[in-house]
Coordinates of C-alpha atoms and ligand atoms in Angstrom, one line a residue:
M1 CA -40.9 -9.6 -1.6
A2 CA -39.5 -8.6 -4.9
S3 CA -36.1 -10.0 -5.7
S4 CA -32.9 -8.0 -5.2
T5 CA -29.1 -7.4 -6.0
L6 CA -26.4 -8.1 -3.8
V7 CA -22.9 -6.0 -4.2
W8 CA -20.2 -7.5 -2.5
L9 CA -17.9 -4.6 -1.8
R10 CA -14.2 -5.5 -1.2
N11 CA -11.4 -3.2 -2.2
D12 CA -13.8 -0.8 -4.1
L13 CA -15.2 1.4 -1.4
R14 CA -16.6 4.2 -3.7
I15 CA -19.5 5.3 -5.6
A16 CA -18.0 6.8 -8.7
D17 CA -16.2 4.2 -11.4
N18 CA -17.4 1.3 -9.4
P19 CA -18.6 -1.2 -12.4
A20 CA -20.1 -3.6 -10.0
L21 CA -22.4 -1.1 -8.1
A22 CA -23.1 0.6 -11.4
A23 CA -24.5 -2.4 -12.8
A24 CA -26.4 -3.1 -9.9
L25 CA -28.1 0.3 -10.5
K26 CA -28.9 -0.3 -13.7
N27 CA -31.6 -2.6 -12.5
E28 CA -34.8 -1.2 -11.0
E29 CA -34.4 -3.7 -8.0
P30 CA -33.5 -3.0 -4.6
I31 CA -29.8 -3.1 -3.8
H32 CA -28.3 -4.2 -0.8
A33 CA -24.4 -3.9 -0.1
V34 CA -22.3 -6.0 2.1
Y35 CA -18.7 -5.8 3.2
V36 CA -17.4 -8.9 4.8
L37 CA -14.3 -8.9 7.2
E38 CA -13.2 -12.3 5.9
T39 CA -12.1 -15.0 8.5
D40 CA -11.7 -17.9 5.9
R41 CA -8.3 -19.6 7.0
A42 CA -6.7 -19.2 3.4
L43 CA -7.0 -15.6 3.3
R44 CA -4.7 -13.2 4.8
P45 CA -6.4 -11.1 7.4
L46 CA -6.1 -7.3 7.3
G47 CA -3.4 -5.8 9.6
G48 CA -4.5 -3.7 12.6
A49 CA -3.6 -0.1 10.8
A50 CA -5.9 -1.3 7.8
K51 CA -8.6 -2.3 9.8
V52 CA -8.7 1.2 11.2
W53 CA -8.8 2.7 7.8
L54 CA -11.3 0.4 6.7
H55 CA -14.0 0.9 9.4
E56 CA -13.7 4.9 8.7
S57 CA -14.0 4.2 4.9
L58 CA -17.0 1.9 5.4
K59 CA -18.7 4.9 7.5
A60 CA -18.3 7.4 5.0
L61 CA -19.5 4.9 2.3
N62 CA -22.4 4.0 4.2
D63 CA -23.7 7.7 3.9
A64 CA -23.1 7.8 0.3
L65 CA -24.8 4.5 -0.3
A66 CA -27.8 5.4 1.6
E67 CA -28.4 8.7 -0.4
R68 CA -28.8 6.3 -3.4
G69 CA -31.1 3.9 -1.5
V70 CA -28.5 1.3 -0.8
R71 CA -28.5 -0.4 2.4
L72 CA -25.0 -1.5 3.6
S73 CA -24.4 -4.4 6.0
Y74 CA -21.1 -5.2 7.6
R75 CA -20.5 -8.7 8.6
E76 CA -17.4 -10.7 10.2
G77 CA -17.1 -14.3 9.0
Q78 CA -16.5 -16.5 6.5
S79 CA -17.6 -14.9 3.1
K80 CA -18.3 -18.7 1.6
T81 CA -21.1 -18.8 4.5
V82 CA -22.0 -15.0 4.7
I83 CA -22.8 -14.4 0.9
P84 CA -25.2 -17.2 0.6
E85 CA -26.8 -16.4 3.9
M86 CA -27.5 -12.7 2.6
I87 CA -28.6 -13.9 -0.4
R88 CA -31.4 -16.0 1.1
E89 CA -32.3 -13.3 3.4
M90 CA -32.7 -10.7 0.8
K91 CA -34.1 -13.0 -1.8
A92 CA -31.2 -11.8 -4.1
E93 CA -31.1 -13.3 -7.6
R94 CA -28.1 -11.2 -8.8
V95 CA -24.5 -10.8 -7.1
Y96 CA -22.0 -8.3 -8.4
W97 CA -18.6 -7.7 -7.2
N98 CA -15.3 -6.2 -8.4
R99 CA -12.5 -8.8 -8.9
R100 CA -9.6 -9.2 -6.6
Y101 CA -6.2 -10.7 -7.8
D102 CA -4.2 -12.7 -5.0
P103 CA -4.2 -16.3 -5.5
A104 CA -6.2 -17.2 -2.3
G105 CA -8.9 -14.8 -3.0
R106 CA -9.5 -15.8 -6.8
A107 CA -9.7 -19.4 -5.8
H108 CA -12.0 -18.6 -3.0
D109 CA -14.2 -16.3 -5.6
A110 CA -14.2 -19.1 -8.3
S111 CA -15.4 -21.6 -6.0
L112 CA -18.1 -19.3 -4.6
K113 CA -19.2 -18.3 -8.0
K114 CA -19.5 -21.7 -9.3
G115 CA -21.6 -22.7 -6.1
L116 CA -24.0 -19.8 -6.4
K117 CA -24.5 -20.2 -10.1
A118 CA -25.4 -23.8 -9.8
D119 CA -28.1 -22.6 -7.5
G120 CA -29.4 -20.4 -10.2
I121 CA -27.9 -17.0 -9.0
A122 CA -26.6 -14.6 -11.6
V123 CA -23.0 -13.6 -10.5
E124 CA -21.0 -11.2 -12.3
S125 CA -17.6 -9.8 -11.5
F126 CA -15.7 -6.7 -12.8
N127 CA -12.6 -4.7 -12.7
A128 CA -12.6 -1.7 -10.7
A129 CA -8.8 -2.0 -9.2
L130 CA -6.7 -2.1 -12.3
L131 CA -5.7 -0.1 -15.4
I132 CA -5.3 -3.3 -17.0
E133 CA -5.9 -6.6 -15.8
P134 CA -3.0 -9.0 -15.7
W135 CA -4.3 -11.2 -18.4
D136 CA -4.6 -8.3 -21.0
I137 CA -1.1 -7.5 -21.1
A138 CA 1.8 -9.8 -22.3
T139 CA 5.0 -9.8 -23.8
K140 CA 5.7 -10.4 -27.6
Q141 CA 6.1 -13.9 -26.7
G142 CA 2.9 -14.1 -24.8
T143 CA 4.4 -14.5 -21.7
P144 CA 3.8 -12.2 -18.4
Y145 CA 6.5 -9.4 -17.8
G146 CA 9.1 -9.8 -15.5
V147 CA 10.7 -6.6 -16.1
F148 CA 9.1 -3.3 -15.2
T149 CA 10.2 -0.9 -18.0
P150 CA 8.9 -3.0 -21.0
F151 CA 5.8 -3.5 -18.9
W152 CA 5.3 0.3 -18.4
K153 CA 6.1 1.1 -22.4
A154 CA 3.3 -1.6 -23.2
L155 CA 0.9 -0.2 -20.5
R156 CA 1.4 3.3 -21.7
D157 CA 0.4 2.2 -25.5
K158 CA -2.7 0.4 -24.1
L159 CA -6.1 1.9 -24.4
I160 CA -7.2 2.5 -20.8
A161 CA -11.0 2.5 -20.4
D162 CA -12.4 5.8 -19.2
P163 CA -13.6 5.6 -15.8
I164 CA -17.5 5.3 -15.4
G165 CA -19.4 8.1 -13.9
R166 CA -21.0 8.2 -10.4
A167 CA -23.8 5.6 -10.1
E168 CA -26.8 7.3 -9.2
R169 CA -30.5 6.4 -8.0
H170 CA -33.1 8.8 -6.9
S171 CA -34.0 7.4 -3.7
E172 CA -32.8 7.7 0.0
I173 CA -32.6 5.9 3.0
K174 CA -31.6 6.4 6.6
P175 CA -28.0 5.1 6.8
P176 CA -28.2 1.8 8.7
A177 CA -26.1 2.1 12.0
L178 CA -22.5 0.3 11.6
D179 CA -21.0 -0.6 14.8
F180 CA -17.4 -1.3 14.7
G181 CA -16.7 -0.6 18.4
K182 CA -14.3 1.7 19.6
P183 CA -10.9 2.2 17.6
P184 CA -7.8 0.9 19.7
F185 CA -6.0 3.6 21.7
W186 CA -2.9 3.6 19.2
A187 CA -5.2 4.8 16.4
N188 CA -5.5 8.2 17.2
G189 CA -2.5 9.2 15.4
I190 CA -3.7 7.6 12.1
L191 CA -7.4 9.2 12.6
E192 CA -5.7 12.8 13.2
R193 CA -3.4 12.3 10.2
W194 CA -5.8 11.3 7.5
A195 CA -9.2 12.0 5.9
V196 CA -10.7 8.9 4.9
G197 CA -13.5 8.1 2.1
E198 CA -14.0 8.8 -1.6
E199 CA -14.5 12.6 -1.1
A200 CA -11.3 12.9 0.8
A201 CA -9.4 11.0 -2.1
K202 CA -11.0 13.1 -4.6
R203 CA -10.0 16.3 -2.6
V204 CA -6.5 15.0 -2.2
L205 CA -6.0 14.3 -5.8
S206 CA -6.9 17.4 -7.0
G207 CA -4.8 19.3 -4.7
F208 CA -1.8 17.2 -5.7
L209 CA -2.6 17.8 -9.5
D210 CA -2.8 21.6 -8.8
D211 CA -0.3 22.4 -6.5
L212 CA 2.5 19.2 -6.3
L213 CA 2.6 17.6 -9.6
A214 CA 4.8 20.2 -11.2
D215 CA 7.7 19.5 -8.8
Y216 CA 7.2 15.8 -8.2
P217 CA 10.0 14.7 -10.5
N218 CA 12.4 16.6 -8.4
D219 CA 11.0 16.4 -4.9
R220 CA 9.4 12.9 -4.6
D221 CA 12.5 11.5 -2.7
L222 CA 12.6 14.3 -0.2
P223 CA 10.8 12.8 2.7
R224 CA 10.2 15.9 4.8
K225 CA 8.5 17.7 1.9
R226 CA 4.9 16.9 1.1
A227 CA 5.5 16.4 -2.3
T228 CA 3.8 12.8 -3.4
S229 CA 0.3 12.1 -3.8
E230 CA -0.5 10.3 -0.6
M231 CA -3.0 8.5 -2.5
S232 CA -1.8 4.9 -1.5
P233 CA -4.3 4.1 1.2
H234 CA -7.3 5.6 -0.9
L235 CA -6.0 3.4 -3.7
R236 CA -5.7 0.4 -1.5
F237 CA -9.5 0.5 -0.3
G238 CA -10.7 1.7 -3.6
E239 CA -11.9 5.0 -2.5
I240 CA -10.3 6.0 -5.8
G241 CA -9.7 4.0 -8.7
P242 CA -6.6 4.0 -11.0
R243 CA -8.6 4.8 -13.9
Q244 CA -9.7 8.0 -12.3
I245 CA -6.3 9.1 -11.6
W246 CA -5.2 8.1 -15.1
F247 CA -7.9 10.0 -16.8
A248 CA -7.3 12.9 -14.7
V249 CA -3.5 13.2 -15.2
R250 CA -4.1 12.8 -19.1
H251 CA -6.8 15.1 -19.2
L252 CA -4.5 17.7 -17.1
I253 CA -1.5 17.1 -19.8
A254 CA -3.8 17.7 -22.7
S255 CA -5.0 21.2 -21.5
N256 CA -1.4 21.9 -20.2
P257 CA 1.3 20.3 -22.2
S258 CA 4.2 21.6 -19.8
M259 CA 2.8 18.9 -17.3
A260 CA 3.8 16.2 -19.7
N261 CA 6.9 15.0 -18.1
A262 CA 5.8 15.4 -14.3
G263 CA 2.6 13.6 -15.4
D264 CA 4.3 10.9 -17.2
K265 CA 6.7 10.4 -14.1
F266 CA 3.5 10.2 -11.8
L267 CA 2.0 7.5 -13.9
S268 CA 5.0 5.6 -14.2
E269 CA 4.9 5.2 -10.4
L270 CA 1.2 4.2 -10.7
A271 CA 2.1 1.7 -13.0
W272 CA 4.5 0.2 -10.6
R273 CA 1.5 -0.6 -8.6
E274 CA 0.0 -2.3 -11.8
F275 CA 3.2 -4.4 -12.3
S276 CA 2.9 -5.5 -8.6
Y277 CA -0.4 -6.8 -9.5
H278 CA 0.7 -8.4 -12.5
L279 CA 3.6 -10.4 -10.5
L280 CA 0.7 -11.1 -7.8
Y281 CA -1.4 -12.7 -10.2
H282 CA 1.2 -14.5 -12.2
R283 CA 3.7 -15.5 -9.7
G284 CA 1.4 -16.8 -7.0
D285 CA 1.9 -16.2 -3.2
I286 CA 4.3 -13.5 -3.4
A287 CA 4.0 -12.6 0.3
R288 CA 5.3 -16.2 1.2
H289 CA 7.5 -17.3 -1.3
S290 CA 10.8 -15.4 -2.9
M291 CA 10.1 -14.8 -6.6
Q292 CA 13.7 -15.9 -7.1
E293 CA 13.7 -19.3 -5.3
R294 CA 17.4 -19.2 -4.4
F295 CA 16.4 -16.7 -1.9
D296 CA 14.6 -18.9 0.2
E297 CA 17.6 -21.0 0.9
I298 CA 19.3 -18.0 2.4
E299 CA 20.0 -18.8 6.2
W300 CA 18.5 -15.5 7.6
R301 CA 19.7 -14.4 10.9
S302 CA 17.1 -14.6 13.8
D303 CA 17.7 -11.8 16.3
A304 CA 14.5 -10.7 18.1
K305 CA 16.2 -7.9 19.9
A306 CA 17.2 -6.4 16.5
L307 CA 13.8 -7.0 15.1
H308 CA 12.2 -5.2 17.9
A309 CA 14.7 -2.1 17.9
W310 CA 14.0 -2.0 14.3
Q311 CA 10.1 -2.1 14.6
K312 CA 10.2 0.4 17.4
G313 CA 12.4 3.0 15.7
Q314 CA 15.2 2.3 18.2
T315 CA 18.2 1.0 16.0
G316 CA 20.5 4.2 16.3
I317 CA 20.4 4.9 12.9
P318 CA 18.5 8.1 12.7
I319 CA 16.7 8.1 9.2
V320 CA 15.8 4.5 9.7
D321 CA 14.2 5.2 13.2
A322 CA 12.6 8.4 11.8
G323 CA 10.9 6.2 9.1
M324 CA 9.9 3.5 11.5
R325 CA 8.4 6.1 14.2
Q326 CA 6.5 7.8 11.2
L327 CA 5.1 4.5 10.4
W328 CA 4.0 3.6 13.7
R329 CA 2.5 6.9 14.6
T330 CA 0.9 7.5 11.2
G331 CA 0.4 4.3 9.6
W332 CA 2.4 5.5 6.4
M333 CA 5.9 6.0 5.6
H334 CA 7.7 8.0 2.7
N335 CA 8.8 5.8 -0.3
R336 CA 12.4 6.7 -0.1
V337 CA 12.5 5.7 3.7
R338 CA 10.7 2.6 3.2
M339 CA 13.6 1.5 0.9
L340 CA 16.0 2.5 3.6
T341 CA 14.3 0.7 6.6
A342 CA 13.9 -2.3 4.3
S343 CA 17.5 -2.2 3.1
L344 CA 18.8 -2.1 6.9
L345 CA 16.4 -5.0 7.9
T346 CA 17.0 -7.4 5.0
K347 CA 21.0 -6.5 4.2
N348 CA 22.4 -5.1 7.5
L349 CA 20.5 -7.3 10.0
L350 CA 20.4 -10.0 7.4
T351 CA 16.6 -10.6 8.4
D352 CA 14.1 -12.5 6.3
W353 CA 12.3 -10.1 4.3
R354 CA 8.9 -11.7 5.3
K355 CA 9.1 -10.4 9.0
G356 CA 9.4 -7.0 7.5
E357 CA 6.8 -7.5 5.2
Q358 CA 4.6 -8.7 7.8
W359 CA 5.3 -5.7 10.2
F360 CA 4.5 -3.3 7.4
W361 CA 1.4 -5.6 6.5
D362 CA 0.3 -4.7 10.3
T363 CA 1.1 -1.1 10.6
L364 CA 0.7 0.5 7.2
V365 CA -2.9 1.9 6.3
D366 CA -1.9 1.3 2.5
A367 CA -0.8 -2.2 3.2
D368 CA -1.2 -3.8 0.0
P369 CA -1.5 -7.2 -1.1
A370 CA 0.5 -6.7 -4.3
N371 CA 2.7 -3.6 -3.5
N372 CA 3.9 -4.6 0.0
P373 CA 5.3 -8.1 -0.7
A374 CA 6.5 -7.0 -4.3
S375 CA 8.3 -4.1 -3.0
W376 CA 9.9 -5.9 0.0
Q377 CA 11.0 -8.5 -2.5
W378 CA 12.4 -5.7 -4.5
V379 CA 14.5 -4.3 -1.9
A380 CA 15.9 -7.8 -0.7
G381 CA 16.7 -8.6 -4.2
S382 CA 14.6 -11.8 -4.5
G383 CA 12.0 -10.2 -6.5
A384 CA 11.4 -9.9 -10.3
D385 CA 13.3 -6.8 -11.7
A386 CA 14.6 -6.5 -8.3
A387 CA 17.6 -4.2 -7.0
P388 CA 20.6 -6.6 -7.4
Y389 CA 21.7 -8.2 -4.2
F390 CA 25.0 -6.1 -3.8
R391 CA 22.9 -2.8 -3.8
I392 CA 22.9 -2.1 0.0
F393 CA 21.9 1.4 0.9
N394 CA 24.0 3.4 2.9
P395 CA 21.3 5.1 5.3
I396 CA 24.0 7.8 6.4
T397 CA 24.7 9.1 2.9
Q398 CA 21.1 8.6 1.8
G399 CA 19.9 10.6 4.6
E400 CA 22.4 13.3 3.9
K401 CA 21.4 13.3 0.3
F402 CA 17.6 13.5 0.7
D403 CA 17.2 15.0 4.1
S404 CA 20.2 17.4 3.9
R405 CA 19.1 19.7 6.8
G406 CA 18.1 16.7 9.0
D407 CA 14.6 18.0 9.3
Y408 CA 12.7 14.6 8.5
V409 CA 14.9 13.1 11.2
R410 CA 14.2 16.0 14.0
E411 CA 10.6 15.9 13.3
W412 CA 10.4 12.0 14.1
V413 CA 13.3 11.6 16.5
P414 CA 13.2 14.8 18.8
E415 CA 16.2 13.3 20.8
L416 CA 18.5 14.5 18.0
R417 CA 17.1 17.9 17.6
N418 CA 19.7 19.9 18.8
L419 CA 22.4 18.2 16.9
P420 CA 24.0 20.1 14.0
D421 CA 23.2 19.3 10.4
K422 CA 26.6 17.7 10.0
W423 CA 26.1 15.0 12.7
V424 CA 22.0 14.5 12.6
H425 CA 22.5 11.5 10.4
K426 CA 25.3 10.1 12.4
P427 CA 25.4 11.3 15.7
W428 CA 27.8 8.2 17.0
M429 CA 30.5 10.1 15.0
A430 CA 30.1 13.3 16.7
D431 CA 32.6 14.4 19.4
V432 CA 31.9 14.4 23.3
E433 CA 31.5 18.3 23.4
T434 CA 29.0 18.1 20.4
L435 CA 27.0 15.6 22.0
D436 CA 27.0 17.5 25.1
K437 CA 25.8 20.7 23.7
A438 CA 23.0 18.9 21.9
E439 CA 22.1 17.4 25.2
L440 CA 22.3 13.8 23.8
K441 CA 23.6 11.0 25.9
L442 CA 24.1 8.1 23.6
G443 CA 23.2 4.7 24.8
I444 CA 20.9 6.6 27.3
T445 CA 18.6 9.1 25.5
Y446 CA 19.2 7.7 22.0
P447 CA 20.6 4.5 21.1
I448 CA 24.2 3.8 19.9
P449 CA 23.9 1.9 16.5
I450 CA 22.4 -1.8 17.1
V451 CA 24.6 -2.9 14.1
D452 CA 27.9 -1.6 12.4
L453 CA 26.9 -0.2 9.0
S454 CA 30.2 -1.4 7.1
T455 CA 30.9 -5.0 8.7
S456 CA 27.4 -5.7 8.2
R457 CA 27.6 -4.8 4.9
E458 CA 30.3 -7.0 4.0
R459 CA 28.5 -10.1 5.9
A460 CA 25.4 -9.5 3.8
L461 CA 27.5 -9.4 0.6
E462 CA 29.3 -12.6 1.4
T463 CA 26.0 -14.4 2.7
L464 CA 24.0 -13.2 -0.6
K465 CA 26.9 -14.1 -2.8
R466 CA 27.1 -17.6 -1.4
Ligands
FAD501 P1 3.1 8.5 -5.0 O1 4.6 8.8 -5.4 O2 2.3 9.7 -5.1 O3 2.7 7.6 -6.3 C1 1.3 7.4 -6.6 C2 0.8 5.8 -6.5 O4 1.6 5.0 -7.3 C3 0.8 5.4 -5.2 O5 -0.2 5.8 -4.3 C4 1.3 4.1 -5.4 O6 -0.3 3.3 -5.3 C5 1.8 3.9 -6.6 N1 3.3 3.7 -6.4 C6 4.2 4.5 -6.1 N2 5.3 4.0 -5.9 C7 5.0 2.6 -5.9 C8 6.0 1.5 -5.9 N3 7.3 1.7 -5.5 N4 5.5 0.2 -5.9 C9 4.2 0.2 -6.1 N5 3.3 1.3 -6.3 C10 3.8 2.4 -6.3 N6 2.9 1.1 -1.4 C11 1.5 0.5 -1.1 O7 0.7 1.1 -1.9 N7 1.3 -0.4 -0.2 C12 2.4 -0.9 0.3 O8 2.0 -2.0 1.2 C13 3.5 -0.6 0.0 N8 4.6 -1.3 0.7 C14 5.8 -0.9 0.3 C15 6.9 -1.6 1.3 C16 8.3 -1.1 0.8 C17 9.5 -2.0 1.5 C18 8.6 -0.2 0.0 C19 10.0 0.0 -0.8 C20 7.4 0.5 -1.0 C21 6.1 0.1 -0.6 N9 5.1 0.8 -1.3 C22 3.8 0.3 -0.8 C23 5.3 1.5 -2.4 C24 5.3 3.0 -2.2 O9 6.4 3.1 -1.1 C25 4.0 3.6 -1.7 O10 3.0 3.2 -2.8 C26 4.2 5.2 -1.8 O11 5.0 5.6 -0.9 C27 2.6 5.7 -1.4 O12 2.9 7.1 -1.4 P2 2.1 8.1 -2.2 O13 0.7 7.5 -2.8 O14 2.4 9.6 -2.0 O15 3.0 7.8 -3.8

């Protein structure tokens, strides 16, 4: 058998702008691709919702790879064993992958690379996930960035490499069967809500650029409106790369300068993702340790009942419950509401941010090793460039500002649908007659708030100040 090339796919489930795959396709050799659901103990296992997404995404990619004559395998196990096994089976002389940036994953890849090279295998790794890799951008003093705005200004001035085109090869095979078993019963809401895969990602992006980008700066905070790109799960699994998005937006601005402000605002949000990866790379295990160490001395409250009520969208605070239920049903939550739900948990309920981060990790389809812990730490106040500890969102005024008619709340918390707009964000303040008319029995059909917003706010301020 002739020698061949192994492409180890990870968070790069696409054909276009995939440097590892493109490098393999340059050789004339047979190519085999593998995805390993890693069980190495040092690596964080994927959450449930992300795994549902992953399986759908691999099915889509399997067909696209087969059209190019590339056979995909799916394995579960320790990649340090699976990858060498595959190399032996296939008589591969080359292994290509795109890099990851979490400390455990990096250490793991470095050691694997060393071992393979010692065995005479050619190993190469590439950048598919970032506009700028963390070591290619630094402050004037040569140190990593800790504050977003100067990071963004520096990033904007960097020359971002153009995406590379779709990797092609004129050869076709029958896609191999991938058997993931049946999706879990709770996956229906996710599968109905999303179109998964590279083609879907491209479609969603172009729809967003055509129809929504112009209003993005004004509408992106309104949770009921479809106003943001919804690219996050596609980016998480690399069904599209940030260079492709960057290039598409820049291209649009060049042909239509009136889009410059909106385009810039959108790219600045994409830059938050880059910033999170910058922190993940330079600050180590940010899902476990507070970036500001003093936050690890806080005596967090441990109230299992409150945590459970928060997870299930039964806190009695409407906008928070709406968000948590949207998350549970669809695997996604609007950014503004992510901030409000995280603030209620870490501030009003004084619960360790790690518990919230872990719940999001399990339930988000876009659960991201950089964005999730960095954003949780931003809200908790423990992060680099975080919201100051005394910023505690008021979910009533935030709800009234960003969901002024209560449409978002009514969609996800139908118990409240008959309440007049005035009370929909604070049903416990409405009089008995209003509640009766709305057929709402507080404490029976919908909870009384599990926490008093103003005393818990004072408690959080006291504790955090100490
Ligand atoms: P758009 O507004 O269209 O933004 C485009 C892209 O920019 C996003 O897809 C995302 O990749 C990036 N982006 C936007 N906002 C942020 C941000 N604040 N931080 C980092 N990147 C951003 N995002 C994740 O991708 N995965 C997570 O696990 C995640 N967890 C979060 C947890 C909390 C507590 C909070 C407050 C935010 C979290 N975010 C996370 C960031 C943000 O909420 C989502 O990226 C965004 O809501 C995704 O929707 P979109 O793609 O429509 O965003």
